[in-house]
mmCIF file with all atom_site columns, C-alpha atoms and ligand atoms in Angstrom:
data_model
loop_
_atom_site.group_PDB
_atom_site.id
_atom_site.type_symbol
_atom_site.label_atom_id
_atom_site.label_alt_id
_atom_site.label_comp_id
_atom_site.label_asym_id
_atom_site.label_entity_id
_atom_site.label_seq_id
_atom_site.pdbx_PDB_ins_code
_atom_site.Cartn_x
_atom_site.Cartn_y
_atom_site.Cartn_z
_atom_site.occupancy
_atom_site.B_iso_or_equiv
_atom_site.pdbx_formal_charge
_atom_site.auth_seq_id
_atom_site.auth_comp_id
_atom_site.auth_asym_id
_atom_site.auth_atom_id
_atom_site.pdbx_PDB_model_num
ATOM   1   C  CA  . MET A 1 1   ? 0.000   0.000  0.000  1.00 74.00 ? 1   MET A CA  1
ATOM   2   C  CA  . THR A 1 2   ? 1.314   3.476  -0.855 1.00 87.00 ? 2   THR A CA  1
ATOM   3   C  CA  . MET A 1 3   ? 1.383   5.526  2.320  1.00 95.00 ? 3   MET A CA  1
ATOM   4   C  CA  . LEU A 1 4   ? 1.138   9.308  2.661  1.00 98.00 ? 4   LEU A CA  1
ATOM   5   C  CA  . VAL A 1 5   ? 3.885   10.355 5.092  1.00 98.00 ? 5   VAL A CA  1
ATOM   6   C  CA  . ILE A 1 6   ? 2.799   13.383 7.132  1.00 98.00 ? 6   ILE A CA  1
ATOM   7   C  CA  . PHE A 1 7   ? 5.795   15.077 8.730  1.00 98.00 ? 7   PHE A CA  1
ATOM   8   C  CA  . ASP A 1 8   ? 5.627   17.282 11.764 1.00 98.00 ? 8   ASP A CA  1
ATOM   9   C  CA  . CYS A 1 9   ? 8.046   20.189 11.174 1.00 98.00 ? 9   CYS A CA  1
ATOM   10  C  CA  . ASP A 1 10  ? 9.740   21.356 14.381 1.00 97.00 ? 10  ASP A CA  1
ATOM   11  C  CA  . GLY A 1 11  ? 11.898  18.610 15.882 1.00 97.00 ? 11  GLY A CA  1
ATOM   12  C  CA  . VAL A 1 12  ? 11.349  16.298 12.894 1.00 98.00 ? 12  VAL A CA  1
ATOM   13  C  CA  . LEU A 1 13  ? 12.432  18.132 9.723  1.00 98.00 ? 13  LEU A CA  1
ATOM   14  C  CA  . VAL A 1 14  ? 14.255  21.019 11.378 1.00 98.00 ? 14  VAL A CA  1
ATOM   15  C  CA  . ASP A 1 15  ? 16.162  21.146 14.645 1.00 97.00 ? 15  ASP A CA  1
ATOM   16  C  CA  . SER A 1 16  ? 14.320  24.173 15.991 1.00 96.00 ? 16  SER A CA  1
ATOM   17  C  CA  . GLU A 1 17  ? 12.950  23.152 19.392 1.00 94.00 ? 17  GLU A CA  1
ATOM   18  C  CA  . ARG A 1 18  ? 16.045  23.853 21.516 1.00 94.00 ? 18  ARG A CA  1
ATOM   19  C  CA  . PRO A 1 19  ? 16.578  27.491 20.419 1.00 95.00 ? 19  PRO A CA  1
ATOM   20  C  CA  . ALA A 1 20  ? 12.821  28.201 20.319 1.00 95.00 ? 20  ALA A CA  1
ATOM   21  C  CA  . ASN A 1 21  ? 12.235  26.831 23.820 1.00 95.00 ? 21  ASN A CA  1
ATOM   22  C  CA  . ARG A 1 22  ? 15.269  28.600 25.286 1.00 96.00 ? 22  ARG A CA  1
ATOM   23  C  CA  . LEU A 1 23  ? 13.619  31.807 24.079 1.00 96.00 ? 23  LEU A CA  1
ATOM   24  C  CA  . LEU A 1 24  ? 10.160  30.785 25.328 1.00 96.00 ? 24  LEU A CA  1
ATOM   25  C  CA  . ALA A 1 25  ? 11.553  29.904 28.784 1.00 97.00 ? 25  ALA A CA  1
ATOM   26  C  CA  . ARG A 1 26  ? 13.216  33.346 29.032 1.00 97.00 ? 26  ARG A CA  1
ATOM   27  C  CA  . TYR A 1 27  ? 9.991   35.063 27.977 1.00 97.00 ? 27  TYR A CA  1
ATOM   28  C  CA  . LEU A 1 28  ? 7.946   33.075 30.524 1.00 96.00 ? 28  LEU A CA  1
ATOM   29  C  CA  . ASN A 1 29  ? 10.510  33.822 33.278 1.00 96.00 ? 29  ASN A CA  1
ATOM   30  C  CA  . SER A 1 30  ? 10.210  37.543 32.558 1.00 97.00 ? 30  SER A CA  1
ATOM   31  C  CA  . HIS A 1 31  ? 6.419   37.253 32.916 1.00 96.00 ? 31  HIS A CA  1
ATOM   32  C  CA  . GLY A 1 32  ? 6.491   35.498 36.266 1.00 93.00 ? 32  GLY A CA  1
ATOM   33  C  CA  . VAL A 1 33  ? 6.529   31.809 35.281 1.00 94.00 ? 33  VAL A CA  1
ATOM   34  C  CA  . ASP A 1 34  ? 9.353   30.078 37.161 1.00 93.00 ? 34  ASP A CA  1
ATOM   35  C  CA  . ILE A 1 35  ? 10.347  27.456 34.606 1.00 96.00 ? 35  ILE A CA  1
ATOM   36  C  CA  . GLY A 1 36  ? 13.588  26.017 33.153 1.00 95.00 ? 36  GLY A CA  1
ATOM   37  C  CA  . ILE A 1 37  ? 14.340  24.710 29.680 1.00 94.00 ? 37  ILE A CA  1
ATOM   38  C  CA  . ASP A 1 38  ? 13.601  21.035 30.443 1.00 93.00 ? 38  ASP A CA  1
ATOM   39  C  CA  . GLU A 1 39  ? 10.183  21.765 31.930 1.00 95.00 ? 39  GLU A CA  1
ATOM   40  C  CA  . THR A 1 40  ? 9.427   24.216 29.107 1.00 96.00 ? 40  THR A CA  1
ATOM   41  C  CA  . GLU A 1 41  ? 10.114  21.504 26.540 1.00 93.00 ? 41  GLU A CA  1
ATOM   42  C  CA  . ALA A 1 42  ? 8.198   18.849 28.474 1.00 91.00 ? 42  ALA A CA  1
ATOM   43  C  CA  . THR A 1 43  ? 5.194   21.163 28.826 1.00 93.00 ? 43  THR A CA  1
ATOM   44  C  CA  . PHE A 1 44  ? 4.973   23.044 25.532 1.00 92.00 ? 44  PHE A CA  1
ATOM   45  C  CA  . VAL A 1 45  ? 6.751   21.190 22.696 1.00 90.00 ? 45  VAL A CA  1
ATOM   46  C  CA  . GLY A 1 46  ? 4.286   20.282 19.959 1.00 86.00 ? 46  GLY A CA  1
ATOM   47  C  CA  . LEU A 1 47  ? 1.557   22.751 20.913 1.00 89.00 ? 47  LEU A CA  1
ATOM   48  C  CA  . SER A 1 48  ? 0.342   25.913 19.185 1.00 90.00 ? 48  SER A CA  1
ATOM   49  C  CA  . LEU A 1 49  ? 1.152   29.238 20.842 1.00 91.00 ? 49  LEU A CA  1
ATOM   50  C  CA  . THR A 1 50  ? -2.539  29.769 21.594 1.00 91.00 ? 50  THR A CA  1
ATOM   51  C  CA  . THR A 1 51  ? -2.571  26.487 23.520 1.00 92.00 ? 51  THR A CA  1
ATOM   52  C  CA  . CYS A 1 52  ? 0.697   27.483 25.263 1.00 94.00 ? 52  CYS A CA  1
ATOM   53  C  CA  . ALA A 1 53  ? -0.956  30.664 26.568 1.00 95.00 ? 53  ALA A CA  1
ATOM   54  C  CA  . GLU A 1 54  ? -3.908  28.618 27.861 1.00 95.00 ? 54  GLU A CA  1
ATOM   55  C  CA  . ILE A 1 55  ? -1.525  26.281 29.716 1.00 95.00 ? 55  ILE A CA  1
ATOM   56  C  CA  . ALA A 1 56  ? 0.434   29.207 31.191 1.00 95.00 ? 56  ALA A CA  1
ATOM   57  C  CA  . LEU A 1 57  ? -2.827  30.384 32.744 1.00 96.00 ? 57  LEU A CA  1
ATOM   58  C  CA  . LYS A 1 58  ? -4.197  26.990 33.780 1.00 96.00 ? 58  LYS A CA  1
ATOM   59  C  CA  . LYS A 1 59  ? -1.000  25.356 35.056 1.00 96.00 ? 59  LYS A CA  1
ATOM   60  C  CA  . TYR A 1 60  ? 1.016   28.374 36.264 1.00 96.00 ? 60  TYR A CA  1
ATOM   61  C  CA  . GLY A 1 61  ? -1.718  30.916 36.971 1.00 95.00 ? 61  GLY A CA  1
ATOM   62  C  CA  . VAL A 1 62  ? -0.073  33.544 34.764 1.00 95.00 ? 62  VAL A CA  1
ATOM   63  C  CA  . ARG A 1 63  ? -2.077  35.504 32.191 1.00 96.00 ? 63  ARG A CA  1
ATOM   64  C  CA  . LEU A 1 64  ? 0.350   36.346 29.383 1.00 96.00 ? 64  LEU A CA  1
ATOM   65  C  CA  . PRO A 1 65  ? 0.087   39.710 27.584 1.00 96.00 ? 65  PRO A CA  1
ATOM   66  C  CA  . ASP A 1 66  ? -2.416  40.056 24.737 1.00 95.00 ? 66  ASP A CA  1
ATOM   67  C  CA  . ASP A 1 67  ? 0.465   40.363 22.272 1.00 96.00 ? 67  ASP A CA  1
ATOM   68  C  CA  . PHE A 1 68  ? 2.112   37.102 23.449 1.00 96.00 ? 68  PHE A CA  1
ATOM   69  C  CA  . VAL A 1 69  ? 1.476   35.220 20.198 1.00 94.00 ? 69  VAL A CA  1
ATOM   70  C  CA  . PRO A 1 70  ? 2.712   37.854 17.707 1.00 95.00 ? 70  PRO A CA  1
ATOM   71  C  CA  . GLU A 1 71  ? 5.589   38.831 20.007 1.00 96.00 ? 71  GLU A CA  1
ATOM   72  C  CA  . ILE A 1 72  ? 6.882   35.250 20.438 1.00 95.00 ? 72  ILE A CA  1
ATOM   73  C  CA  . ARG A 1 73  ? 6.420   34.639 16.702 1.00 94.00 ? 73  ARG A CA  1
ATOM   74  C  CA  . ARG A 1 74  ? 8.566   37.670 15.927 1.00 96.00 ? 74  ARG A CA  1
ATOM   75  C  CA  . LEU A 1 75  ? 11.293  36.839 18.475 1.00 96.00 ? 75  LEU A CA  1
ATOM   76  C  CA  . THR A 1 76  ? 11.325  33.158 17.488 1.00 95.00 ? 76  THR A CA  1
ATOM   77  C  CA  . ALA A 1 77  ? 11.673  34.021 13.807 1.00 94.00 ? 77  ALA A CA  1
ATOM   78  C  CA  . GLU A 1 78  ? 14.730  36.157 14.621 1.00 96.00 ? 78  GLU A CA  1
ATOM   79  C  CA  . VAL A 1 79  ? 16.358  33.369 16.628 1.00 96.00 ? 79  VAL A CA  1
ATOM   80  C  CA  . LEU A 1 80  ? 15.542  30.618 14.118 1.00 95.00 ? 80  LEU A CA  1
ATOM   81  C  CA  . ALA A 1 81  ? 16.785  32.650 11.134 1.00 94.00 ? 81  ALA A CA  1
ATOM   82  C  CA  . ARG A 1 82  ? 20.183  32.546 12.859 1.00 95.00 ? 82  ARG A CA  1
ATOM   83  C  CA  . GLU A 1 83  ? 20.195  29.155 14.573 1.00 95.00 ? 83  GLU A CA  1
ATOM   84  C  CA  . VAL A 1 84  ? 17.948  26.585 12.867 1.00 97.00 ? 84  VAL A CA  1
ATOM   85  C  CA  . THR A 1 85  ? 19.489  23.575 11.098 1.00 97.00 ? 85  THR A CA  1
ATOM   86  C  CA  . ALA A 1 86  ? 17.912  20.747 9.096  1.00 98.00 ? 86  ALA A CA  1
ATOM   87  C  CA  . ILE A 1 87  ? 17.646  17.311 10.665 1.00 98.00 ? 87  ILE A CA  1
ATOM   88  C  CA  . ASP A 1 88  ? 20.379  15.138 9.112  1.00 98.00 ? 88  ASP A CA  1
ATOM   89  C  CA  . GLY A 1 89  ? 19.235  12.982 6.239  1.00 98.00 ? 89  GLY A CA  1
ATOM   90  C  CA  . VAL A 1 90  ? 15.852  14.597 5.474  1.00 98.00 ? 90  VAL A CA  1
ATOM   91  C  CA  . ARG A 1 91  ? 16.502  15.021 1.744  1.00 98.00 ? 91  ARG A CA  1
ATOM   92  C  CA  . GLN A 1 92  ? 17.789  11.468 1.414  1.00 98.00 ? 92  GLN A CA  1
ATOM   93  C  CA  . ALA A 1 93  ? 14.861  10.079 3.433  1.00 98.00 ? 93  ALA A CA  1
ATOM   94  C  CA  . VAL A 1 94  ? 12.185  11.925 1.428  1.00 98.00 ? 94  VAL A CA  1
ATOM   95  C  CA  . GLY A 1 95  ? 13.887  10.858 -1.805 1.00 97.00 ? 95  GLY A CA  1
ATOM   96  C  CA  . GLY A 1 96  ? 13.756  7.234  -0.667 1.00 97.00 ? 96  GLY A CA  1
ATOM   97  C  CA  . LEU A 1 97  ? 10.058  7.188  0.249  1.00 97.00 ? 97  LEU A CA  1
ATOM   98  C  CA  . PRO A 1 98  ? 7.782   5.260  -2.115 1.00 93.00 ? 98  PRO A CA  1
ATOM   99  C  CA  . GLY A 1 99  ? 4.804   7.640  -1.836 1.00 95.00 ? 99  GLY A CA  1
ATOM   100 C  CA  . PRO A 1 100 ? 3.742   11.267 -1.302 1.00 98.00 ? 100 PRO A CA  1
ATOM   101 C  CA  . THR A 1 101 ? 4.581   13.540 1.650  1.00 98.00 ? 101 THR A CA  1
ATOM   102 C  CA  . CYS A 1 102 ? 3.322   16.704 3.320  1.00 98.00 ? 102 CYS A CA  1
ATOM   103 C  CA  . VAL A 1 103 ? 4.019   18.759 6.456  1.00 98.00 ? 103 VAL A CA  1
ATOM   104 C  CA  . ALA A 1 104 ? 1.508   19.370 9.282  1.00 98.00 ? 104 ALA A CA  1
ATOM   105 C  CA  . SER A 1 105 ? 2.726   21.717 12.023 1.00 97.00 ? 105 SER A CA  1
ATOM   106 C  CA  . SER A 1 106 ? 1.394   23.519 15.076 1.00 94.00 ? 106 SER A CA  1
ATOM   107 C  CA  . GLY A 1 107 ? 3.396   26.506 13.819 1.00 93.00 ? 107 GLY A CA  1
ATOM   108 C  CA  . GLU A 1 108 ? 2.080   28.911 11.207 1.00 93.00 ? 108 GLU A CA  1
ATOM   109 C  CA  . VAL A 1 109 ? 2.929   28.582 7.505  1.00 96.00 ? 109 VAL A CA  1
ATOM   110 C  CA  . ALA A 1 110 ? 5.335   31.555 7.615  1.00 95.00 ? 110 ALA A CA  1
ATOM   111 C  CA  . LYS A 1 111 ? 7.369   29.774 10.314 1.00 95.00 ? 111 LYS A CA  1
ATOM   112 C  CA  . MET A 1 112 ? 7.565   26.568 8.240  1.00 97.00 ? 112 MET A CA  1
ATOM   113 C  CA  . GLN A 1 113 ? 8.622   28.579 5.202  1.00 97.00 ? 113 GLN A CA  1
ATOM   114 C  CA  . LEU A 1 114 ? 11.297  30.284 7.300  1.00 96.00 ? 114 LEU A CA  1
ATOM   115 C  CA  . THR A 1 115 ? 12.765  27.145 8.883  1.00 97.00 ? 115 THR A CA  1
ATOM   116 C  CA  . LEU A 1 116 ? 12.461  24.870 5.846  1.00 98.00 ? 116 LEU A CA  1
ATOM   117 C  CA  . GLY A 1 117 ? 13.680  27.663 3.560  1.00 97.00 ? 117 GLY A CA  1
ATOM   118 C  CA  . THR A 1 118 ? 16.643  28.652 5.757  1.00 96.00 ? 118 THR A CA  1
ATOM   119 C  CA  . THR A 1 119 ? 17.782  25.034 5.896  1.00 98.00 ? 119 THR A CA  1
ATOM   120 C  CA  . GLY A 1 120 ? 17.360  24.445 2.164  1.00 98.00 ? 120 GLY A CA  1
ATOM   121 C  CA  . ILE A 1 121 ? 14.622  21.763 2.216  1.00 98.00 ? 121 ILE A CA  1
ATOM   122 C  CA  . LEU A 1 122 ? 11.497  23.815 1.416  1.00 98.00 ? 122 LEU A CA  1
ATOM   123 C  CA  . ASP A 1 123 ? 11.472  22.587 -2.214 1.00 98.00 ? 123 ASP A CA  1
ATOM   124 C  CA  . LEU A 1 124 ? 10.718  19.065 -0.932 1.00 98.00 ? 124 LEU A CA  1
ATOM   125 C  CA  . PHE A 1 125 ? 7.342   20.167 0.478  1.00 98.00 ? 125 PHE A CA  1
ATOM   126 C  CA  . GLU A 1 126 ? 6.355   23.315 -1.461 1.00 92.00 ? 126 GLU A CA  1
ATOM   127 C  CA  . GLY A 1 127 ? 2.564   23.685 -1.676 1.00 95.00 ? 127 GLY A CA  1
ATOM   128 C  CA  . ARG A 1 128 ? 1.992   20.942 0.912  1.00 98.00 ? 128 ARG A CA  1
ATOM   129 C  CA  . LEU A 1 129 ? 2.417   22.848 4.192  1.00 98.00 ? 129 LEU A CA  1
ATOM   130 C  CA  . TYR A 1 130 ? -0.535  22.599 6.606  1.00 98.00 ? 130 TYR A CA  1
ATOM   131 C  CA  . SER A 1 131 ? -0.792  24.567 9.844  1.00 97.00 ? 131 SER A CA  1
ATOM   132 C  CA  . ALA A 1 132 ? -2.886  24.352 13.000 1.00 95.00 ? 132 ALA A CA  1
ATOM   133 C  CA  . THR A 1 133 ? -4.030  27.874 12.082 1.00 95.00 ? 133 THR A CA  1
ATOM   134 C  CA  . MET A 1 134 ? -6.084  26.242 9.274  1.00 97.00 ? 134 MET A CA  1
ATOM   135 C  CA  . VAL A 1 135 ? -8.219  24.113 11.610 1.00 97.00 ? 135 VAL A CA  1
ATOM   136 C  CA  . LYS A 1 136 ? -10.390 24.600 14.665 1.00 95.00 ? 136 LYS A CA  1
ATOM   137 C  CA  . ARG A 1 137 ? -8.472  22.562 17.227 1.00 94.00 ? 137 ARG A CA  1
ATOM   138 C  CA  . GLY A 1 138 ? -4.690  22.085 17.370 1.00 93.00 ? 138 GLY A CA  1
ATOM   139 C  CA  . LYS A 1 139 ? -2.796  18.953 18.479 1.00 93.00 ? 139 LYS A CA  1
ATOM   140 C  CA  . PRO A 1 140 ? -3.544  16.720 20.405 1.00 95.00 ? 140 PRO A CA  1
ATOM   141 C  CA  . ALA A 1 141 ? -6.901  16.942 18.565 1.00 97.00 ? 141 ALA A CA  1
ATOM   142 C  CA  . PRO A 1 142 ? -6.886  15.056 15.234 1.00 98.00 ? 142 PRO A CA  1
ATOM   143 C  CA  . ASP A 1 143 ? -8.129  18.014 13.147 1.00 98.00 ? 143 ASP A CA  1
ATOM   144 C  CA  . LEU A 1 144 ? -4.843  19.058 11.526 1.00 98.00 ? 144 LEU A CA  1
ATOM   145 C  CA  . PHE A 1 145 ? -3.774  15.578 10.426 1.00 98.00 ? 145 PHE A CA  1
ATOM   146 C  CA  . LEU A 1 146 ? -7.256  14.817 9.064  1.00 98.00 ? 146 LEU A CA  1
ATOM   147 C  CA  . PHE A 1 147 ? -7.215  18.121 7.168  1.00 98.00 ? 147 PHE A CA  1
ATOM   148 C  CA  . ALA A 1 148 ? -3.749  17.447 5.714  1.00 98.00 ? 148 ALA A CA  1
ATOM   149 C  CA  . ALA A 1 149 ? -4.771  13.952 4.599  1.00 98.00 ? 149 ALA A CA  1
ATOM   150 C  CA  . GLU A 1 150 ? -7.931  15.255 2.985  1.00 98.00 ? 150 GLU A CA  1
ATOM   151 C  CA  . GLN A 1 151 ? -6.007  17.977 1.128  1.00 98.00 ? 151 GLN A CA  1
ATOM   152 C  CA  . CYS A 1 152 ? -3.639  15.295 -0.184 1.00 97.00 ? 152 CYS A CA  1
ATOM   153 C  CA  . GLY A 1 153 ? -6.515  12.992 -1.153 1.00 97.00 ? 153 GLY A CA  1
ATOM   154 C  CA  . ALA A 1 154 ? -5.537  10.258 1.327  1.00 98.00 ? 154 ALA A CA  1
ATOM   155 C  CA  . SER A 1 155 ? -7.674  8.347  3.797  1.00 98.00 ? 155 SER A CA  1
ATOM   156 C  CA  . PRO A 1 156 ? -6.426  8.109  7.407  1.00 98.00 ? 156 PRO A CA  1
ATOM   157 C  CA  . GLU A 1 157 ? -5.629  4.396  7.238  1.00 98.00 ? 157 GLU A CA  1
ATOM   158 C  CA  . THR A 1 158 ? -3.125  5.064  4.443  1.00 98.00 ? 158 THR A CA  1
ATOM   159 C  CA  . CYS A 1 159 ? -1.290  7.782  6.410  1.00 98.00 ? 159 CYS A CA  1
ATOM   160 C  CA  . VAL A 1 160 ? 1.722   7.575  8.683  1.00 98.00 ? 160 VAL A CA  1
ATOM   161 C  CA  . VAL A 1 161 ? 2.641   10.550 10.874 1.00 98.00 ? 161 VAL A CA  1
ATOM   162 C  CA  . VAL A 1 162 ? 6.220   11.307 11.957 1.00 98.00 ? 162 VAL A CA  1
ATOM   163 C  CA  . GLU A 1 163 ? 6.263   13.215 15.253 1.00 98.00 ? 163 GLU A CA  1
ATOM   164 C  CA  . ASP A 1 164 ? 8.660   14.163 18.046 1.00 97.00 ? 164 ASP A CA  1
ATOM   165 C  CA  . SER A 1 165 ? 6.027   15.228 20.604 1.00 96.00 ? 165 SER A CA  1
ATOM   166 C  CA  . PRO A 1 166 ? 3.534   13.246 22.712 1.00 96.00 ? 166 PRO A CA  1
ATOM   167 C  CA  . PHE A 1 167 ? 0.752   15.685 21.715 1.00 95.00 ? 167 PHE A CA  1
ATOM   168 C  CA  . GLY A 1 168 ? 1.456   15.092 18.039 1.00 97.00 ? 168 GLY A CA  1
ATOM   169 C  CA  . LEU A 1 169 ? 1.441   11.324 18.470 1.00 98.00 ? 169 LEU A CA  1
ATOM   170 C  CA  . GLN A 1 170 ? -1.860  11.498 20.373 1.00 98.00 ? 170 GLN A CA  1
ATOM   171 C  CA  . ALA A 1 171 ? -3.268  13.581 17.511 1.00 98.00 ? 171 ALA A CA  1
ATOM   172 C  CA  . ALA A 1 172 ? -2.135  10.989 14.959 1.00 98.00 ? 172 ALA A CA  1
ATOM   173 C  CA  . ARG A 1 173 ? -3.777  8.142  16.868 1.00 98.00 ? 173 ARG A CA  1
ATOM   174 C  CA  . ALA A 1 174 ? -6.951  10.160 17.348 1.00 98.00 ? 174 ALA A CA  1
ATOM   175 C  CA  . ALA A 1 175 ? -6.977  10.626 13.553 1.00 98.00 ? 175 ALA A CA  1
ATOM   176 C  CA  . GLY A 1 176 ? -6.791  6.844  13.062 1.00 98.00 ? 176 GLY A CA  1
ATOM   177 C  CA  . MET A 1 177 ? -3.318  7.015  11.525 1.00 98.00 ? 177 MET A CA  1
ATOM   178 C  CA  . GLN A 1 178 ? -0.136  5.091  12.123 1.00 98.00 ? 178 GLN A CA  1
ATOM   179 C  CA  . ALA A 1 179 ? 2.496   7.033  14.010 1.00 98.00 ? 179 ALA A CA  1
ATOM   180 C  CA  . LEU A 1 180 ? 6.284   7.038  14.269 1.00 98.00 ? 180 LEU A CA  1
ATOM   181 C  CA  . GLY A 1 181 ? 8.115   8.726  17.134 1.00 98.00 ? 181 GLY A CA  1
ATOM   182 C  CA  . PHE A 1 182 ? 11.311  10.507 16.131 1.00 98.00 ? 182 PHE A CA  1
ATOM   183 C  CA  . THR A 1 183 ? 14.090  11.128 18.669 1.00 98.00 ? 183 THR A CA  1
ATOM   184 C  CA  . GLY A 1 184 ? 16.815  12.601 16.423 1.00 97.00 ? 184 GLY A CA  1
ATOM   185 C  CA  . GLY A 1 185 ? 16.279  16.278 17.382 1.00 96.00 ? 185 GLY A CA  1
ATOM   186 C  CA  . SER A 1 186 ? 18.764  17.865 19.791 1.00 94.00 ? 186 SER A CA  1
ATOM   187 C  CA  . HIS A 1 187 ? 15.960  18.390 22.371 1.00 94.00 ? 187 HIS A CA  1
ATOM   188 C  CA  . ARG A 1 188 ? 15.369  14.630 22.457 1.00 94.00 ? 188 ARG A CA  1
ATOM   189 C  CA  . ASN A 1 189 ? 17.357  11.812 24.027 1.00 93.00 ? 189 ASN A CA  1
ATOM   190 C  CA  . HIS A 1 190 ? 16.505  8.429  22.524 1.00 95.00 ? 190 HIS A CA  1
ATOM   191 C  CA  . ASP A 1 191 ? 16.899  6.392  25.719 1.00 95.00 ? 191 ASP A CA  1
ATOM   192 C  CA  . ARG A 1 192 ? 15.195  8.983  27.937 1.00 94.00 ? 192 ARG A CA  1
ATOM   193 C  CA  . ASP A 1 193 ? 12.253  9.777  25.630 1.00 95.00 ? 193 ASP A CA  1
ATOM   194 C  CA  . ARG A 1 194 ? 11.568  6.451  23.890 1.00 96.00 ? 194 ARG A CA  1
ATOM   195 C  CA  . GLN A 1 195 ? 9.034   5.168  26.416 1.00 97.00 ? 195 GLN A CA  1
ATOM   196 C  CA  . MET A 1 196 ? 7.251   8.530  26.678 1.00 96.00 ? 196 MET A CA  1
ATOM   197 C  CA  . LEU A 1 197 ? 6.650   8.523  22.909 1.00 97.00 ? 197 LEU A CA  1
ATOM   198 C  CA  . LEU A 1 198 ? 5.521   4.876  22.920 1.00 98.00 ? 198 LEU A CA  1
ATOM   199 C  CA  . ASP A 1 199 ? 3.097   5.687  25.749 1.00 98.00 ? 199 ASP A CA  1
ATOM   200 C  CA  . ALA A 1 200 ? 1.716   8.569  23.663 1.00 97.00 ? 200 ALA A CA  1
ATOM   201 C  CA  . GLY A 1 201 ? 0.796   6.100  20.928 1.00 97.00 ? 201 GLY A CA  1
ATOM   202 C  CA  . ALA A 1 202 ? 3.809   5.656  18.634 1.00 98.00 ? 202 ALA A CA  1
ATOM   203 C  CA  . ASP A 1 203 ? 3.932   2.330  16.757 1.00 98.00 ? 203 ASP A CA  1
ATOM   204 C  CA  . GLN A 1 204 ? 7.721   2.553  16.533 1.00 98.00 ? 204 GLN A CA  1
ATOM   205 C  CA  . ILE A 1 205 ? 10.505  4.895  17.595 1.00 98.00 ? 205 ILE A CA  1
ATOM   206 C  CA  . PHE A 1 206 ? 13.511  5.808  15.445 1.00 98.00 ? 206 PHE A CA  1
ATOM   207 C  CA  . GLN A 1 207 ? 16.349  8.275  15.774 1.00 98.00 ? 207 GLN A CA  1
ATOM   208 C  CA  . ASP A 1 208 ? 18.052  8.359  12.370 1.00 98.00 ? 208 ASP A CA  1
ATOM   209 C  CA  . MET A 1 209 ? 16.009  9.974  9.586  1.00 98.00 ? 209 MET A CA  1
ATOM   210 C  CA  . ILE A 1 210 ? 17.691  7.927  6.864  1.00 98.00 ? 210 ILE A CA  1
ATOM   211 C  CA  . ASP A 1 211 ? 16.011  4.821  8.330  1.00 98.00 ? 211 ASP A CA  1
ATOM   212 C  CA  . LEU A 1 212 ? 12.540  6.212  7.507  1.00 98.00 ? 212 LEU A CA  1
ATOM   213 C  CA  . PRO A 1 213 ? 12.092  4.767  3.971  1.00 98.00 ? 213 PRO A CA  1
ATOM   214 C  CA  . SER A 1 214 ? 12.760  1.198  5.097  1.00 97.00 ? 214 SER A CA  1
ATOM   215 C  CA  . ILE A 1 215 ? 10.419  1.596  8.084  1.00 97.00 ? 215 ILE A CA  1
ATOM   216 C  CA  . VAL A 1 216 ? 7.611   2.958  5.892  1.00 97.00 ? 216 VAL A CA  1
ATOM   217 C  CA  . LYS A 1 217 ? 8.097   0.302  3.205  1.00 96.00 ? 217 LYS A CA  1
ATOM   218 C  CA  . ALA A 1 218 ? 7.707   -2.394 5.891  1.00 95.00 ? 218 ALA A CA  1
ATOM   219 C  CA  . MET A 1 219 ? 4.342   -0.981 7.125  1.00 92.00 ? 219 MET A CA  1
HETATM 220 MG MG1 . MG  B 2 .   ? 7.449   18.750 16.696 1.00 71.51 ? 301 MG  B MG1 1
#
């Protein structure tokens, strides 16, 4: 069966989570949330900024400024333009896949264009970038993955999602799709995070992107 491979962007195609979360932690500290980088990543990686603001209020009791979303977008874009790198082996992996691909990210399209463009891999996915801003509910709801599949003309049972975050894996399972957990980003540690991603619903975990074609072909 030819599978549609739906890639998450941050932490899967581009190594953006560490610099972005260092910035987010500093911003939260300056607004009264006492939080370090590890807890920031554990709490917020994989979520939209709107959801992050909701969690800041619910979990930490801090109401972030009204301009939180545009301000963090602007600051993050500055940092990522300087610091983002591609995950090793993405071009080779995509080239080795037997079927179509797309990207489905909690970030907005402009952020995907920035990170994928800066790292020289945007041409692999041009015209097939889907954002949580296009649907009602972000991850862990299934909306974004279902929307991406529909846009690509695929049914959920012929889709496999590649994700680095528990919320993304939960979203993939809720969408009725197969799911692979990826631990190759610099914010992930394969031995530390493997079980967490399995618990979130991953069928398999892998840490080297060039292994993806053989994993997908075996599904
Ligand atoms: Mg991610």
